[in-house]
C-alpha cells in the first residue's frame, strides 16, 4: 500500500530527498534508491521541495543528495526546504528523531565547492538531526567522477544502518515501470499534460539559426531566435531551459540494435508511485511510439555509469560478455570502467554495440531503469522581452571535439539546436524547427533604478545575459521622454572578451551602436592578437572608476562566463579595493570587501 506522505515513516522507510539543477543529483538519487530497494528498504525518492516540510521531524532515515549551482546557490527544487531549515526560530532539537546523511555533488574547479551540501549538513546537525556518517563531498574532477566518493560511502552506509537484508532479486526482476501495448492512436504530444502544467512547458519555432563566428574559427557559435507558440514573459537575466532530443541517426541505430518496432505504440505504467516522484518517465503519454520514446526520453548519448552495468550484466547469457559487464559493476572494476567508458566518453549506444550477444536479451521495460532520461539544458536568454515580444534569443557554442583517444564527440543539446531548420513563422511548424522549453527565473537581475550603474563582465558566451540587460536599459532610456533622459551620462559598463576581433566578437555591430549612443561604455579585450588582453586587464586599467562606482554610486557588478572566471575576477577586485581604498590597512581588506558585496548581491555571478 502506498504510504501517505502525512504518515509517520517506519524505521524501515528510507526517504531520499534531492536538489538538482541539471539532473545529476536526480540521477544519483535514483541510483541510490534502486540500491536501497534491492536491499529490502521501503524507499521514497522525491525532490526536497516536493516533500512536505511539516513531515521532516517524523522521519527516521533520510538521505539528502544535492548539488551546488552558480556561485554557491542551491538548486531551484530545494529552495523551500533549504530556506526553512535555516530559519533562526527553529528549536535546536526539532529534528532529534531524524538520522541522516548528506551526499554533495560538486566540482572542485568552482570556488564554492559543495557549498550547499556543507551548509545543509551543518544546519541539520544544529537543529538536532543525527548524522549517520560525515558529509560526503564528491567531486566531478575525481578520476571516477562523483561516483568515486559516493559509492564507497554507500557501502559503509548500508552497514551502519544495520538494515541490510538478502536482496529481493537481481535488478532485472525489480522494474520501476511496466511497458505494454497501447490502444491510443495518433498521439503527437511530447510529455503529458501534467508535465506541461507542472513546468509551464512552452513550445517555440526556430526563425533564425545563424553562425556568428567566422567559418575559419574553430568554434561554431550560433545565434538562435525562437518565436513562441504560446505567450511568454521573461525578464533580462532569466534562463531558457530546453529539452533536447536524440539525432535521427542515433535513434535508428538504437532501435535496430535492440530489434524494436519503431511504430509500436506503448503505455508506460509506474509500478511504485513513491519511487522517484515526478520523474520524467512518469510523464510519457499513453500511445507514445517506440521511436518517440527513444528520441525524446532515453539519454542514449550519455556516458554509462556503474549502475548501468549493474542492470545490464544479468541479461547476458554469454560468459565472456557477462563477466566483463559484471566486472564494470564492481568496486574492483572501476579502473577498467574508467578506461573503457569515462576516459573516452563512450556513450550508452556505443557500449551496447560492443555487447552483441547480450542486447538481444534486454527487456523493453528495463530500459527506463537502465538508461537515464534526457536532461534539460539551460541557456541565459540573450534578448529583452520588451524589445522582442514572444521571442527568445540564444547564443550557443556547438560542442564538438575529439577525445584523448581521437574519438569524435558531440554535445547533445547544442548539436540538436544547430540542426534546427528556421521557418518563416509559427504557421510553418515542423518537428525539425520546434523546441520545448520553460523559463527559469534567476536572481541575476537589473536594479530597479535605471540610474544605478551596472558593471558587466562577460567574455565569450558570457555576453548572453548582458545583451538582454543592454536592450532593456536602452529601451527604458529612450522611452523615458521619447528622446533619451540622460544622454551625457553612461550607467552601463560592459567588459567583453574574445580571441579575435574578426572571428568571435559577438554582436560587434550592435554593441558599437549602443556605445555610439552612450547607452554603454564598451571595453573589449582580445586575447589572441598582438596586444594580448583579458577582461581582468581591462578591469585593472579602470580600477579607479570601478572602485568609485562600487563605493560611491552603489553600482552592481555582474560576471557571466565559464566556471573559472569568478575566482579570477574576485582576485582582481580584491586587489583594486586593497590598493585604492585605504580606510583599512589589513592584508585581507580587499577580500572582505568583495565578500561583503557578494553577500549583499552587489556582486552577482552567472557561470557554468
Coordinates of C-alpha atoms in Angstrom, one line a residue:
X1 CA 0.0 0.0 0.0
X2 CA 1.3 3.5 -0.8
X3 CA 2.3 5.3 2.3
X4 CA 0.6 8.6 2.8
X5 CA 3.2 11.4 2.9
X6 CA 1.5 12.7 6.0
X7 CA 2.0 9.5 8.0
X8 CA 5.0 8.9 10.2
X9 CA 7.6 6.9 8.4
X10 CA 8.6 3.5 9.8
X11 CA 12.2 2.6 10.8
X12 CA 12.5 0.6 7.5
X13 CA 11.4 3.6 5.4
X14 CA 14.2 5.4 3.7
X15 CA 13.4 8.8 2.3
X16 CA 15.8 10.2 -0.3
X17 CA 15.4 13.9 -0.8
X18 CA 17.4 15.6 -3.6
X19 CA 18.1 19.0 -5.0
X20 CA 19.2 19.0 -8.6
X21 CA 19.6 21.8 -11.2
X22 CA 21.0 19.9 -14.2
X23 CA 19.8 16.4 -13.4
X24 CA 23.0 14.9 -11.9
X25 CA 21.8 14.8 -8.3
X26 CA 18.4 13.5 -9.5
X27 CA 20.2 10.6 -11.3
X28 CA 22.3 9.9 -8.2
X29 CA 19.1 9.8 -6.1
X30 CA 17.6 7.3 -8.5
X31 CA 20.6 5.1 -8.3
X32 CA 20.9 5.2 -4.5
X33 CA 17.1 4.4 -4.3
X34 CA 17.4 1.4 -6.6
X35 CA 20.3 0.1 -4.5
X36 CA 18.3 0.6 -1.3
X37 CA 15.2 -1.2 -2.7
X38 CA 17.4 -4.2 -3.7
X39 CA 18.5 -4.3 0.0
X40 CA 14.9 -4.5 1.3
X41 CA 14.2 -0.9 2.2
X42 CA 10.9 0.8 1.6
X43 CA 12.1 3.8 -0.4
X44 CA 10.5 7.2 -1.2
X45 CA 12.5 9.4 -3.6
X46 CA 11.4 13.0 -4.3
X47 CA 12.8 16.5 -4.6
X48 CA 13.2 18.4 -1.4
X49 CA 10.5 20.9 -2.4
X50 CA 8.0 18.1 -3.3
X51 CA 8.4 16.8 0.3
X52 CA 6.0 18.2 2.9
X53 CA 8.2 20.2 5.3
X54 CA 6.0 19.5 8.3
X55 CA 6.8 15.8 8.0
X56 CA 10.5 16.2 8.4
X57 CA 10.6 15.8 12.2
X58 CA 8.7 12.5 11.8
X59 CA 11.3 10.9 9.5
X60 CA 13.6 8.1 10.8
X61 CA 16.1 7.7 7.9
X62 CA 16.8 10.5 5.3
X63 CA 19.5 10.7 2.6
X64 CA 19.9 14.2 1.3
X65 CA 21.5 14.5 -2.1
X66 CA 22.2 17.9 -3.6
X67 CA 24.4 19.9 -6.0
X68 CA 25.6 23.5 -5.8
X69 CA 24.7 25.7 -8.7
X70 CA 26.0 29.1 -9.9
X71 CA 28.3 30.7 -7.3
X72 CA 27.2 28.8 -4.3
X73 CA 23.4 28.8 -4.8
X74 CA 21.0 25.9 -4.1
X75 CA 19.1 24.2 -6.9
X76 CA 15.6 25.5 -7.6
X77 CA 13.9 22.4 -6.4
X78 CA 15.3 22.6 -2.9
X79 CA 14.9 26.3 -2.1
X80 CA 11.9 25.9 0.2
X81 CA 13.5 23.2 2.4
X82 CA 16.9 24.9 2.3
X83 CA 15.4 28.3 3.4
X84 CA 13.2 26.6 6.0
X85 CA 15.9 24.7 7.9
X86 CA 18.0 27.9 8.1
X87 CA 15.3 29.8 10.0
X88 CA 16.7 31.1 13.2
X89 CA 13.5 30.4 15.2
X90 CA 13.7 26.6 14.8
X91 CA 14.2 24.8 18.1
X92 CA 17.7 23.2 18.5
X93 CA 16.3 19.7 19.0
X94 CA 13.4 19.8 16.5
X95 CA 14.9 17.0 14.3
X96 CA 16.2 14.9 17.1
X97 CA 14.5 11.7 15.7
X98 CA 16.0 12.1 12.3
X99 CA 19.0 10.1 11.3
X100 CA 20.5 11.4 8.1
X101 CA 23.4 11.7 5.7
X102 CA 24.3 14.3 3.1
X103 CA 25.8 13.5 -0.3
X104 CA 27.1 16.6 -2.1
X105 CA 27.7 16.5 -5.8
X106 CA 30.3 19.2 -6.6
X107 CA 33.1 20.2 -8.9
X108 CA 36.4 21.4 -7.3
X109 CA 37.1 23.7 -10.2
X110 CA 34.4 26.0 -8.8
X111 CA 35.3 28.4 -5.9
X112 CA 32.3 27.3 -3.7
X113 CA 32.9 23.6 -4.0
X114 CA 29.9 21.7 -2.5
X115 CA 28.9 24.8 -0.6
X116 CA 25.2 24.0 -0.4
X117 CA 25.9 20.4 0.9
X118 CA 28.2 21.8 3.6
X119 CA 25.6 24.3 4.8
X120 CA 22.9 21.7 4.7
X121 CA 24.9 19.2 6.7
X122 CA 25.9 21.8 9.3
X123 CA 22.4 23.2 9.8
X124 CA 20.8 19.7 10.1
X125 CA 23.1 18.9 13.0
X126 CA 22.5 22.3 14.6
X127 CA 18.7 21.6 14.8
X128 CA 19.2 18.1 16.3
X129 CA 19.4 15.7 13.4
X130 CA 21.8 12.8 14.0
X131 CA 24.4 12.2 11.2
X132 CA 24.9 8.5 10.3
X133 CA 28.1 9.4 8.6
X134 CA 30.1 12.5 7.9
X135 CA 29.3 14.7 4.9
X136 CA 30.3 13.1 1.6
X137 CA 31.5 15.9 -0.7
X138 CA 32.0 14.2 -4.1
X139 CA 34.0 15.8 -6.9
X140 CA 33.3 15.6 -10.6
X141 CA 37.0 16.2 -11.1
X142 CA 37.7 12.8 -9.4
X143 CA 39.0 10.1 -11.8
X144 CA 35.7 8.3 -11.5
X145 CA 33.6 11.4 -11.2
X146 CA 31.2 11.8 -8.2
X147 CA 30.8 8.0 -8.1
X148 CA 34.4 7.8 -6.8
X149 CA 33.4 9.3 -3.4
X150 CA 29.8 8.2 -3.1
X151 CA 29.8 4.5 -3.9
X152 CA 32.3 3.5 -1.2
X153 CA 30.4 5.6 1.3
X154 CA 27.1 3.9 0.3
X155 CA 28.6 0.5 1.1
X156 CA 29.6 2.0 4.5
X157 CA 26.1 3.5 5.0
X158 CA 24.2 0.2 4.5
X159 CA 26.4 -1.5 7.1
X160 CA 25.9 1.3 9.6
X161 CA 22.2 1.3 9.2
X162 CA 22.3 -2.4 10.0
X163 CA 19.2 -3.0 7.9
X164 CA 20.8 -4.9 5.1
X165 CA 18.7 -7.9 4.2
X166 CA 19.2 -10.5 1.4
X167 CA 18.5 -8.9 -2.0
X168 CA 14.9 -9.4 -3.2
X169 CA 16.3 -10.4 -6.6
X170 CA 18.5 -9.2 -9.4
X171 CA 17.9 -5.8 -10.8
X172 CA 16.2 -7.2 -13.8
X173 CA 13.4 -8.5 -11.6
X174 CA 12.9 -5.1 -9.9
X175 CA 11.5 -2.9 -12.6
X176 CA 10.2 0.5 -11.7
X177 CA 7.9 0.6 -14.8
X178 CA 5.8 -1.7 -16.9
X179 CA 5.6 -1.1 -20.7
X180 CA 2.7 -2.6 -22.6
X181 CA 0.8 -2.1 -25.8
X182 CA -1.4 1.0 -26.1
X183 CA -4.8 1.3 -27.7
X184 CA -4.2 5.1 -28.3
X185 CA -3.6 6.2 -31.9
X186 CA -2.1 9.4 -33.3
X187 CA -0.6 10.7 -30.1
X188 CA 1.6 13.6 -31.2
X189 CA 2.4 15.4 -27.9
X190 CA 5.7 15.0 -26.2
X191 CA 5.3 15.0 -22.4
X192 CA 1.8 14.7 -21.0
X193 CA -0.4 17.5 -19.7
X194 CA 0.6 17.0 -16.1
X195 CA 4.2 17.6 -17.0
X196 CA 3.4 20.6 -19.1
X197 CA 1.4 22.2 -16.3
X198 CA 4.0 21.4 -13.6
X199 CA 6.8 23.1 -15.5
X200 CA 4.8 25.6 -17.5
X201 CA 6.2 24.0 -20.6
X202 CA 6.1 26.0 -23.8
X203 CA 6.8 25.4 -27.5
X204 CA 8.6 27.7 -29.9
X205 CA 9.7 27.5 -33.5
X206 CA 13.2 28.5 -34.8
X207 CA 13.0 31.5 -37.0
X208 CA 16.8 32.1 -37.2
X209 CA 19.8 29.8 -36.9
X210 CA 22.9 31.8 -37.9
X211 CA 26.5 31.0 -37.4
X212 CA 28.1 34.1 -35.8
X213 CA 31.8 33.0 -35.8
X214 CA 34.0 33.2 -38.8
X215 CA 34.0 30.0 -40.9
X216 CA 37.7 29.7 -40.3
X217 CA 37.3 29.8 -36.5
X218 CA 37.4 26.5 -34.6
X219 CA 34.3 27.3 -32.6
X220 CA 30.9 27.1 -34.3
X221 CA 28.7 29.5 -32.4
X222 CA 25.0 30.1 -33.3
X223 CA 22.6 32.9 -32.8
X224 CA 19.2 31.2 -32.5
X225 CA 16.0 33.1 -32.5
X226 CA 12.7 31.4 -31.5
X227 CA 9.1 32.6 -31.8
X228 CA 7.0 31.2 -29.0
X229 CA 3.7 29.5 -29.9
X230 CA 2.2 30.5 -26.6
X231 CA 2.5 33.9 -24.9
X232 CA 5.6 34.1 -22.8
X233 CA 7.2 36.6 -20.4
X234 CA 10.7 36.8 -19.0
X235 CA 13.0 39.4 -17.6
X236 CA 16.6 40.1 -18.6
X237 CA 18.8 37.6 -16.8
X238 CA 16.3 34.7 -16.9
X239 CA 17.2 31.3 -18.3
X240 CA 15.6 29.3 -21.1
X241 CA 15.7 25.6 -20.2
X242 CA 15.4 23.3 -23.3
X243 CA 14.6 19.6 -23.6
X244 CA 16.8 18.3 -26.4
X245 CA 16.3 15.2 -28.5
X246 CA 18.5 12.4 -29.9
X247 CA 19.5 12.6 -33.5
X248 CA 17.6 10.6 -36.1
X249 CA 20.8 8.6 -36.9
X250 CA 21.3 7.6 -33.2
X251 CA 17.6 6.8 -32.7
X252 CA 17.5 4.5 -35.8
X253 CA 20.8 2.8 -34.7
X254 CA 19.4 2.1 -31.2
X255 CA 16.1 0.7 -32.5
X256 CA 17.9 -1.5 -35.0
X257 CA 20.3 -2.7 -32.3
X258 CA 17.6 -3.8 -29.9
X259 CA 15.3 -5.1 -32.7
X260 CA 12.4 -2.8 -31.7
X261 CA 9.4 -1.8 -33.7
X262 CA 9.7 2.0 -34.1
X263 CA 6.0 2.4 -34.8
X264 CA 4.7 0.4 -31.9
X265 CA 2.6 2.5 -29.5
X266 CA 3.1 1.8 -25.9
X267 CA 1.7 2.6 -22.5
X268 CA 4.1 3.2 -19.5
X269 CA 2.8 2.4 -16.1
X270 CA 4.7 3.2 -12.9
X271 CA 4.8 0.2 -10.5
X272 CA 5.9 2.1 -7.4
X273 CA 4.3 5.5 -7.1
X274 CA 6.6 6.5 -4.2
X275 CA 9.8 5.8 -6.1
X276 CA 11.2 8.8 -8.0
X277 CA 8.2 11.1 -7.5
X278 CA 7.6 13.3 -10.6
X279 CA 10.4 11.7 -12.6
X280 CA 10.5 12.4 -16.3
X281 CA 9.5 8.9 -17.3
X282 CA 6.2 9.4 -15.2
X283 CA 5.0 11.8 -17.9
X284 CA 5.3 9.7 -21.1
X285 CA 1.9 10.0 -22.8
X286 CA -0.1 6.8 -23.4
X287 CA 0.3 5.9 -27.1
X288 CA 3.9 7.2 -27.5
X289 CA 5.7 5.3 -30.2
X290 CA 8.9 3.4 -29.5
X291 CA 10.7 5.8 -31.9
X292 CA 9.5 8.8 -29.9
X293 CA 10.3 7.1 -26.6
X294 CA 13.9 6.8 -27.7
X295 CA 14.1 10.2 -29.4
X296 CA 12.7 12.3 -26.6
X297 CA 13.2 10.4 -23.4
X298 CA 16.2 8.0 -23.3
X299 CA 19.6 9.6 -23.0
X300 CA 21.4 7.1 -25.2
X301 CA 24.2 9.6 -25.8
X302 CA 25.2 9.9 -22.1
X303 CA 28.2 8.1 -20.7
X304 CA 27.1 5.0 -18.8
X305 CA 27.7 4.9 -15.1
X306 CA 28.3 2.0 -12.8
X307 CA 24.6 1.5 -12.2
X308 CA 24.0 0.9 -16.0
X309 CA 26.2 -2.2 -15.8
X310 CA 24.6 -3.4 -12.6
X311 CA 21.4 -3.6 -14.6
X312 CA 22.9 -4.9 -17.8
X313 CA 25.0 -7.8 -16.8
X314 CA 22.2 -10.1 -15.5
X315 CA 20.7 -10.1 -19.1
X316 CA 23.8 -11.6 -20.6
X317 CA 23.9 -15.3 -21.5
X318 CA 27.4 -15.0 -23.0
X319 CA 30.1 -15.8 -20.4
X320 CA 32.7 -13.5 -21.8
X321 CA 30.4 -10.6 -22.1
X322 CA 28.7 -11.3 -18.8
X323 CA 32.0 -11.4 -16.9
X324 CA 33.1 -8.2 -18.4
X325 CA 29.8 -6.4 -17.7
X326 CA 29.8 -7.7 -14.2
X327 CA 33.3 -6.5 -13.6
X328 CA 32.3 -3.0 -14.6
X329 CA 29.6 -3.1 -11.9
X330 CA 32.1 -3.9 -9.0
X331 CA 34.2 -1.7 -6.9
X332 CA 37.3 -3.6 -8.1
X333 CA 36.4 -3.0 -11.7
X334 CA 36.2 0.8 -11.6
X335 CA 39.7 1.3 -13.1
X336 CA 38.6 -0.9 -16.1
X337 CA 35.4 1.1 -16.3
X338 CA 37.3 4.4 -16.3
X339 CA 39.5 3.2 -19.2
X340 CA 36.5 1.8 -21.1
X341 CA 33.8 4.5 -20.6
X342 CA 34.8 7.5 -18.7
X343 CA 38.1 8.4 -20.4
X344 CA 36.9 8.0 -24.0
X345 CA 33.4 9.3 -23.0
X346 CA 31.9 6.2 -24.6
X347 CA 28.1 6.6 -24.9
X348 CA 25.4 4.1 -23.9
X349 CA 24.6 3.5 -27.5
X350 CA 28.3 2.7 -28.3
X351 CA 28.5 0.5 -25.2
X352 CA 25.5 -1.6 -26.2
X353 CA 27.1 -2.1 -29.7
X354 CA 30.1 -3.7 -28.0
X355 CA 28.0 -6.5 -26.4
X356 CA 26.0 -8.0 -29.3
X357 CA 25.4 -11.3 -27.5
X358 CA 23.7 -9.5 -24.6
X359 CA 21.5 -6.9 -26.1
X360 CA 19.1 -9.4 -27.6
X361 CA 18.0 -10.4 -24.1
X362 CA 17.3 -6.9 -22.8
X363 CA 13.6 -6.4 -21.8
X364 CA 11.9 -3.2 -23.0
X365 CA 10.7 -2.2 -19.5
X366 CA 14.3 -2.4 -18.2
X367 CA 15.4 0.4 -20.4
X368 CA 13.7 3.0 -18.1
X369 CA 15.7 1.8 -15.2
X370 CA 18.9 1.2 -17.1
X371 CA 19.1 4.4 -19.2
X372 CA 18.7 7.9 -17.6
X373 CA 16.2 10.3 -19.0
X374 CA 17.4 13.2 -21.2
X375 CA 18.2 16.1 -19.0
X376 CA 17.2 19.6 -20.0
X377 CA 19.9 22.2 -20.7
X378 CA 19.8 25.8 -19.6
X379 CA 20.9 28.9 -21.5
X380 CA 21.0 32.5 -20.5
X381 CA 18.5 34.4 -22.6
X382 CA 20.3 36.9 -24.9
X383 CA 17.3 39.2 -25.5
X384 CA 14.8 41.5 -23.7
X385 CA 11.2 40.5 -24.0
X386 CA 10.2 44.2 -24.1
X387 CA 12.2 44.6 -27.3
X388 CA 11.5 41.2 -28.8
X389 CA 8.0 40.2 -27.6
X390 CA 7.2 36.5 -27.6
X391 CA 10.8 35.8 -28.8
X392 CA 13.8 34.2 -27.2
X393 CA 17.3 34.7 -28.5
X394 CA 20.1 32.4 -27.5
X395 CA 23.8 32.3 -28.3
X396 CA 25.1 28.8 -28.2
X397 CA 28.5 27.3 -28.7
X398 CA 28.2 24.0 -30.6
X399 CA 30.1 21.3 -28.7
X400 CA 32.1 19.1 -31.0
X401 CA 35.5 17.7 -30.1
X402 CA 37.8 14.6 -30.1
X403 CA 38.7 12.7 -27.0
X404 CA 42.2 11.7 -26.0
X405 CA 41.6 8.6 -28.0
X406 CA 40.7 10.6 -31.1
X407 CA 37.0 9.7 -30.9
X408 CA 34.6 12.3 -32.2
X409 CA 32.1 13.6 -29.6
X410 CA 29.2 16.0 -30.0
X411 CA 27.1 17.7 -27.3
X412 CA 23.5 16.5 -27.3
X413 CA 21.7 19.8 -26.9
X414 CA 24.0 22.2 -28.8
X415 CA 24.0 19.9 -31.8
X416 CA 20.3 19.5 -31.6
X417 CA 19.9 23.2 -31.7
X418 CA 22.4 23.6 -34.5
X419 CA 20.3 21.2 -36.6
X420 CA 17.1 23.2 -36.3
X421 CA 15.7 24.4 -39.6
X422 CA 14.5 28.1 -39.4
X423 CA 11.0 28.8 -40.7
X424 CA 9.1 31.9 -41.7
X425 CA 6.7 32.0 -38.8
X426 CA 4.7 29.9 -36.3
X427 CA 2.3 28.8 -39.1
X428 CA 5.1 26.8 -40.7
X429 CA 5.6 24.4 -37.7
X430 CA 7.5 21.2 -38.2
X431 CA 9.3 18.9 -35.8
X432 CA 12.6 19.9 -37.3
X433 CA 12.1 23.5 -36.2
X434 CA 10.4 23.3 -32.8
X435 CA 11.8 23.3 -29.3
X436 CA 10.1 22.6 -25.9
X437 CA 11.2 24.8 -23.1
X438 CA 10.4 26.6 -19.9
X439 CA 11.6 29.8 -18.4
X440 CA 13.5 29.7 -15.2
X441 CA 13.7 32.9 -13.1
X442 CA 17.0 33.8 -11.6
X443 CA 18.4 36.3 -9.1
X444 CA 20.6 37.8 -11.9
X445 CA 18.5 40.9 -12.3
X446 CA 18.8 44.5 -13.2
X447 CA 18.4 47.1 -10.4
X448 CA 15.0 48.8 -10.3
X449 CA 16.6 52.3 -10.6
X450 CA 17.8 52.8 -14.1
X451 CA 20.3 55.3 -12.9
X452 CA 22.1 52.7 -10.7
X453 CA 25.3 52.0 -12.6
X454 CA 26.0 48.4 -13.7
X455 CA 29.3 46.8 -14.5
X456 CA 29.0 43.8 -16.8
X457 CA 31.9 41.3 -17.3
X458 CA 31.0 38.8 -20.0
X459 CA 33.8 37.4 -22.2
X460 CA 32.8 34.9 -24.9
X461 CA 29.3 33.4 -24.5
X462 CA 29.1 35.3 -21.2
X463 CA 27.7 38.2 -23.3
X464 CA 24.3 36.4 -23.5
X465 CA 22.5 37.9 -20.4
X466 CA 24.1 41.3 -20.9
X467 CA 22.7 41.7 -24.4
X468 CA 19.3 41.4 -22.7
X469 CA 20.3 43.9 -20.0
X470 CA 21.6 46.4 -22.6
X471 CA 18.5 46.1 -24.8
X472 CA 16.2 46.6 -21.8
X473 CA 18.1 49.6 -20.4
X474 CA 18.4 51.2 -23.9
X475 CA 14.6 50.9 -24.3
X476 CA 13.9 52.4 -20.9
X477 CA 16.3 55.2 -21.6
X478 CA 14.6 56.1 -24.9
X479 CA 11.1 55.7 -23.6
X480 CA 11.7 58.0 -20.6
X481 CA 11.0 61.1 -22.7
X482 CA 11.0 59.8 -26.2
X483 CA 14.5 61.1 -26.9
X484 CA 16.6 59.9 -24.0
X485 CA 16.7 61.2 -20.4
X486 CA 20.4 61.3 -19.7
X487 CA 22.4 61.2 -22.9
X488 CA 25.5 62.6 -21.3
X489 CA 25.8 60.0 -18.5
X490 CA 26.7 56.4 -19.1
X491 CA 25.3 54.0 -16.5
X492 CA 26.1 50.7 -18.2
X493 CA 29.8 49.5 -18.4
X494 CA 30.5 46.4 -20.5
X495 CA 33.8 44.4 -20.4
X496 CA 33.7 41.9 -23.2
X497 CA 36.5 39.5 -24.2
X498 CA 37.1 37.4 -27.4
X499 CA 40.0 35.7 -29.1
X500 CA 40.0 37.5 -32.4
X501 CA 38.1 40.7 -33.3
X502 CA 37.4 39.4 -36.8
X503 CA 36.3 35.9 -35.7
X504 CA 34.4 35.8 -32.4
X505 CA 33.5 39.3 -31.5
X506 CA 29.8 38.5 -30.8
X507 CA 27.2 41.3 -31.6
X508 CA 30.1 43.7 -32.6
X509 CA 27.9 46.0 -34.7
X510 CA 25.1 46.0 -32.2
X511 CA 27.4 46.8 -29.3
X512 CA 29.2 49.5 -31.2
X513 CA 25.9 51.1 -32.0
X514 CA 24.8 51.1 -28.3
X515 CA 28.2 52.6 -27.5
X516 CA 27.9 55.4 -30.1
X517 CA 24.5 56.3 -28.5
X518 CA 26.0 56.4 -25.0
X519 CA 23.9 53.5 -23.7
X520 CA 27.0 51.6 -22.8
X521 CA 30.7 52.2 -22.3
X522 CA 32.3 49.3 -24.2
X523 CA 35.7 47.9 -23.4
X524 CA 37.0 44.9 -25.4
X525 CA 39.9 42.5 -24.5
X526 CA 41.3 40.5 -27.4
X527 CA 43.4 37.6 -26.2
X528 CA 44.9 36.1 -29.4
X529 CA 46.1 39.1 -31.3
X530 CA 49.3 41.2 -31.0
X531 CA 48.4 43.1 -27.8
X532 CA 47.0 40.2 -25.8
X533 CA 44.5 41.3 -23.2
X534 CA 42.0 39.6 -20.9
X535 CA 39.0 41.2 -19.2
X536 CA 40.9 41.2 -15.9
X537 CA 43.4 43.6 -17.5
X538 CA 40.6 45.9 -18.6
X539 CA 39.2 46.0 -15.0
X540 CA 42.6 46.8 -13.5
X541 CA 43.1 49.6 -16.0
X542 CA 39.7 51.0 -14.9
X543 CA 40.3 50.3 -11.2
X544 CA 39.7 54.0 -10.1
X545 CA 36.4 54.1 -12.0
X546 CA 35.2 50.7 -10.7
X547 CA 36.1 51.4 -7.1
X548 CA 34.4 54.8 -7.3
X549 CA 31.2 53.3 -8.8
X550 CA 31.1 50.5 -6.3
X551 CA 31.9 52.6 -3.3
X552 CA 30.1 55.9 -4.0
X553 CA 27.4 55.1 -6.6
X554 CA 26.1 51.7 -5.3
X555 CA 26.9 50.1 -8.6
X556 CA 26.1 46.4 -9.2
X557 CA 28.8 44.2 -10.6
X558 CA 27.8 41.2 -12.8
X559 CA 30.0 38.3 -14.0
X560 CA 28.9 35.8 -16.7
X561 CA 31.0 33.1 -18.3
X562 CA 32.8 29.9 -17.6
X563 CA 33.3 28.4 -14.1
X564 CA 36.9 29.6 -13.7
X565 CA 36.0 33.3 -14.3
X566 CA 34.6 34.2 -10.9
X567 CA 37.8 33.4 -9.0
X568 CA 40.0 35.4 -11.4
X569 CA 37.6 38.4 -11.1
X570 CA 37.4 38.1 -7.3
X571 CA 41.2 38.3 -7.1
X572 CA 41.3 41.4 -9.4
X573 CA 38.6 43.2 -7.4
X574 CA 40.2 42.4 -4.1
X575 CA 43.5 43.9 -5.3
X576 CA 41.7 47.0 -6.5
X577 CA 39.9 47.6 -3.2
X578 CA 43.1 46.9 -1.2
X579 CA 45.2 49.4 -3.3
X580 CA 42.7 52.2 -3.8
X581 CA 40.6 52.2 -0.6
X582 CA 43.0 52.8 2.3
X583 CA 40.3 53.0 5.0
X584 CA 41.6 49.7 6.3
X585 CA 45.2 48.6 6.2
X586 CA 44.6 44.8 7.0
X587 CA 46.1 42.4 4.5
X588 CA 42.8 40.8 3.6
X589 CA 40.8 44.0 3.4
X590 CA 40.1 43.7 -0.3
X591 CA 38.8 40.1 0.1
X592 CA 36.5 41.2 2.9
X593 CA 35.0 44.0 0.8
X594 CA 34.4 41.5 -2.1
X595 CA 32.8 39.0 0.3
X596 CA 30.5 41.8 1.7
X597 CA 29.5 42.9 -1.8
X598 CA 28.7 39.3 -2.7
X599 CA 26.6 38.8 0.4
X600 CA 24.6 41.9 -0.4
X601 CA 24.1 40.9 -4.0
X602 CA 26.2 43.8 -5.2
X603 CA 28.4 41.3 -7.0
X604 CA 26.5 38.6 -8.9
X605 CA 27.6 35.6 -10.9
X606 CA 26.0 33.6 -13.8
X607 CA 28.7 31.0 -14.6
X608 CA 28.8 27.4 -15.9

